[in-house]
Tab-separated table of C-alpha atoms and ligand atoms in Angstrom:
chain	number	residue	atom	x	y	z
A	1	MET	CA	-30.799	-19.908	-74.257
A	2	GLY	CA	-27.380	-20.881	-73.237
A	3	ASN	CA	-26.651	-23.778	-70.426
A	4	ASP	CA	-23.940	-25.906	-68.936
A	5	GLN	CA	-24.630	-28.615	-71.558
A	6	ASN	CA	-24.564	-26.395	-74.255
A	7	GLN	CA	-28.111	-27.561	-75.307
A	8	GLU	CA	-30.215	-24.826	-76.729
A	9	VAL	CA	-33.105	-24.441	-75.057
A	10	SER	CA	-35.486	-21.920	-77.395
A	11	ILE	CA	-37.264	-18.996	-75.763
A	12	GLU	CA	-40.300	-19.944	-77.832
A	13	GLU	CA	-39.999	-23.490	-76.319
A	14	LEU	CA	-40.095	-22.144	-72.467
A	15	ILE	CA	-43.049	-20.048	-73.788
A	16	ARG	CA	-44.680	-23.018	-75.126
A	17	LEU	CA	-44.399	-24.862	-72.067
A	18	ALA	CA	-45.510	-22.246	-69.806
A	19	ILE	CA	-48.532	-21.586	-71.771
A	20	ASP	CA	-49.092	-25.581	-71.801
A	21	GLN	CA	-49.440	-25.183	-68.063
A	22	LEU	CA	-52.499	-22.829	-68.412
A	23	GLN	CA	-54.515	-26.029	-68.888
A	24	PHE	CA	-53.617	-27.629	-65.174
A	25	SER	CA	-54.169	-24.244	-63.412
A	26	TYR	CA	-56.762	-24.217	-60.831
A	27	THR	CA	-58.433	-21.433	-60.321
A	28	PRO	CA	-61.776	-21.951	-59.080
A	29	TYR	CA	-61.917	-18.402	-57.268
A	30	SER	CA	-60.131	-15.861	-59.677
A	31	GLY	CA	-60.264	-17.560	-63.059
A	32	PHE	CA	-56.877	-16.339	-63.444
A	33	LYS	CA	-54.757	-18.700	-65.147
A	34	VAL	CA	-50.937	-18.595	-64.809
A	35	GLY	CA	-48.541	-20.861	-66.327
A	36	ALA	CA	-44.702	-21.081	-65.605
A	37	ALA	CA	-41.577	-22.634	-67.255
A	38	LEU	CA	-38.367	-22.273	-65.184
A	39	LEU	CA	-35.344	-23.107	-66.804
A	40	THR	CA	-32.135	-24.693	-64.842
A	41	LYS	CA	-28.602	-23.666	-65.334
A	42	GLY	CA	-28.151	-27.605	-66.233
A	43	GLY	CA	-30.857	-26.857	-69.410
A	44	LYS	CA	-33.657	-28.836	-67.394
A	45	ILE	CA	-36.997	-27.372	-67.475
A	46	TYR	CA	-39.420	-27.191	-64.482
A	47	THR	CA	-43.089	-26.323	-65.217
A	48	GLY	CA	-45.762	-25.042	-62.515
A	49	CYS	CA	-49.000	-23.492	-62.652
A	50	ASN	CA	-51.289	-21.175	-60.204
A	51	ILE	CA	-53.175	-23.433	-57.372
A	52	GLU	CA	-56.015	-21.478	-55.434
A	53	ASN	CA	-57.507	-22.443	-52.367
A	54	ALA	CA	-60.659	-21.732	-50.731
A	55	ALA	CA	-58.933	-20.120	-47.468
A	56	TYR	CA	-57.613	-17.900	-50.345
A	57	THR	CA	-53.816	-17.249	-48.420
A	58	PRO	CA	-52.590	-20.847	-48.978
A	59	THR	CA	-52.842	-20.083	-52.908
A	60	ASN	CA	-49.603	-20.669	-54.893
A	61	CYS	CA	-48.556	-19.168	-57.911
A	62	ALA	CA	-47.305	-20.752	-60.841
A	63	GLU	CA	-43.820	-18.906	-60.298
A	64	ARG	CA	-43.495	-20.536	-56.670
A	65	THR	CA	-44.903	-23.961	-58.055
A	66	ALA	CA	-41.969	-24.289	-60.503
A	67	PHE	CA	-39.407	-23.149	-58.233
A	68	PHE	CA	-40.308	-25.750	-55.178
A	69	LYS	CA	-40.720	-28.401	-57.723
A	70	ALA	CA	-37.009	-27.799	-58.975
A	71	VAL	CA	-35.757	-27.043	-55.513
A	72	SER	CA	-37.495	-30.220	-54.138
A	73	VAL	CA	-35.505	-32.358	-56.286
A	74	GLY	CA	-32.311	-30.682	-55.602
A	75	GLU	CA	-31.882	-27.596	-58.184
A	76	ARG	CA	-30.522	-24.739	-57.159
A	77	GLU	CA	-29.098	-22.925	-60.022
A	78	PHE	CA	-31.439	-21.434	-62.596
A	79	GLN	CA	-31.227	-19.282	-65.662
A	80	ALA	CA	-34.553	-17.972	-66.515
A	81	ILE	CA	-38.212	-18.163	-65.904
A	82	CYS	CA	-41.359	-17.665	-68.506
A	83	VAL	CA	-44.330	-16.698	-67.145
A	84	VAL	CA	-47.778	-16.117	-68.592
A	85	GLY	CA	-51.082	-15.512	-67.466
A	86	GLY	CA	-54.558	-14.274	-68.236
A	87	GLN	CA	-57.959	-13.989	-67.186
A	88	ASP	CA	-59.805	-17.600	-67.759
A	89	GLY	CA	-56.301	-17.984	-69.561
A	90	VAL	CA	-56.237	-15.762	-72.301
A	91	LEU	CA	-53.051	-14.124	-73.070
A	92	THR	CA	-54.009	-10.075	-73.557
A	93	ASP	CA	-51.056	-8.552	-71.286
A	94	TYR	CA	-47.710	-9.745	-69.609
A	95	ALA	CA	-48.073	-11.303	-66.303
A	96	ALA	CA	-45.868	-10.085	-64.165
A	97	PRO	CA	-44.420	-12.240	-61.137
A	98	CYS	CA	-46.296	-10.906	-57.919
A	99	GLY	CA	-43.578	-9.444	-54.641
A	100	VAL	CA	-43.666	-12.983	-53.126
A	101	CYS	CA	-42.432	-14.992	-56.539
A	102	ARG	CA	-39.544	-12.249	-57.027
A	103	GLN	CA	-38.548	-12.860	-53.314
A	104	VAL	CA	-38.210	-16.562	-54.002
A	105	MET	CA	-36.343	-15.821	-56.918
A	106	MET	CA	-33.980	-13.321	-55.060
A	107	GLU	CA	-33.128	-16.582	-52.898
A	108	PHE	CA	-31.889	-18.872	-55.417
A	109	CYS	CA	-30.880	-16.216	-58.591
A	110	ASN	CA	-28.189	-13.895	-59.295
A	111	PRO	CA	-30.340	-10.942	-59.986
A	112	GLN	CA	-28.055	-9.390	-62.651
A	113	GLN	CA	-28.284	-12.500	-64.811
A	114	PHE	CA	-31.690	-14.549	-63.957
A	115	GLN	CA	-34.019	-13.685	-66.734
A	116	ILE	CA	-37.807	-13.395	-66.548
A	117	ILE	CA	-39.603	-13.909	-69.550
A	118	LEU	CA	-42.658	-12.393	-69.849
A	119	ALA	CA	-45.092	-13.269	-72.950
A	120	THR	CA	-48.791	-13.263	-74.624
A	121	SER	CA	-47.279	-15.781	-77.407
A	122	THR	CA	-44.305	-17.575	-78.550
A	123	GLN	CA	-43.947	-14.268	-81.145
A	124	GLN	CA	-44.656	-11.381	-78.307
A	125	TYR	CA	-42.480	-11.194	-75.192
A	126	GLU	CA	-40.058	-9.042	-73.279
A	127	ILE	CA	-37.255	-10.110	-70.833
A	128	PHE	CA	-36.262	-8.248	-67.706
A	129	THR	CA	-33.654	-9.128	-65.081
A	130	LEU	CA	-34.411	-10.252	-61.706
A	131	GLN	CA	-32.882	-6.662	-61.163
A	132	GLU	CA	-34.852	-4.849	-62.802
A	133	LEU	CA	-38.226	-6.391	-61.308
A	134	LEU	CA	-36.598	-6.414	-57.770
A	135	PRO	CA	-34.257	-3.427	-57.396
A	136	ARG	CA	-32.243	-3.313	-54.193
A	137	GLY	CA	-33.815	-6.586	-52.944
A	138	PHE	CA	-32.844	-8.713	-49.929
A	139	GLY	CA	-31.032	-11.887	-50.756
A	140	PRO	CA	-28.908	-14.586	-49.018
A	141	ASP	CA	-25.901	-12.040	-49.601
A	142	ASN	CA	-27.019	-9.805	-46.891
A	143	LEU	CA	-27.225	-12.436	-44.465
A	144	ALA	CA	-23.498	-13.519	-45.170
B	201	THU	N1	-50.759	-15.382	-59.566
B	201	THU	C1	-49.508	-16.405	-60.159
B	201	THU	O1	-49.896	-17.247	-59.993
B	201	THU	N2	-48.521	-15.524	-60.048
B	201	THU	C2	-48.283	-14.439	-59.940
B	201	THU	O2	-47.073	-13.796	-59.763
B	201	THU	C3	-49.140	-13.548	-59.877
B	201	THU	C4	-50.461	-13.837	-59.580
B	201	THU	C5	-52.219	-16.116	-59.486
B	201	THU	C6	-52.451	-16.277	-57.956
B	201	THU	C7	-53.830	-16.194	-57.690
B	201	THU	O3	-54.277	-17.487	-58.403
B	201	THU	C8	-54.130	-15.503	-59.076
B	201	THU	O4	-53.232	-15.461	-60.094
B	201	THU	C9	-54.705	-14.083	-59.051
B	201	THU	O5	-54.119	-12.963	-58.156
């Protein structure tokens, strides 16, 4: 995928990195493992996994782990995220971002441009814009 430095990061590479995160996914309660790889406009990649909690609600999704890692070191501009997930880490279906994660994406991403890659393997994926997954979303522009 294109970026500022013109170094191409392939979709396959993003998928590979997202799948690689499944090993770190902490899911003693659901067993549903999710991995994410977030690509900045500058071409850097931040990965994330879901991290569950005995109190349940503090659970952090893989997508938000990746976003918060990136934003916490100064990143603000993103071009794409790859998300993979499945029970026990077996990728049978696409794992689409939950509503909370879509809202976090809305904070930092242009909904018409930001791409969400859902994959079950490096060969099997579909790409959606944030606009498609969060139509008429509420974002920073609404408060400007
Ligand atoms: N999960 C994610 O990591 N991302 C999503 O967008 C959907 C849900 C995680 C949270 C929880 O650990 C498990 O999947 C089951 O909900």
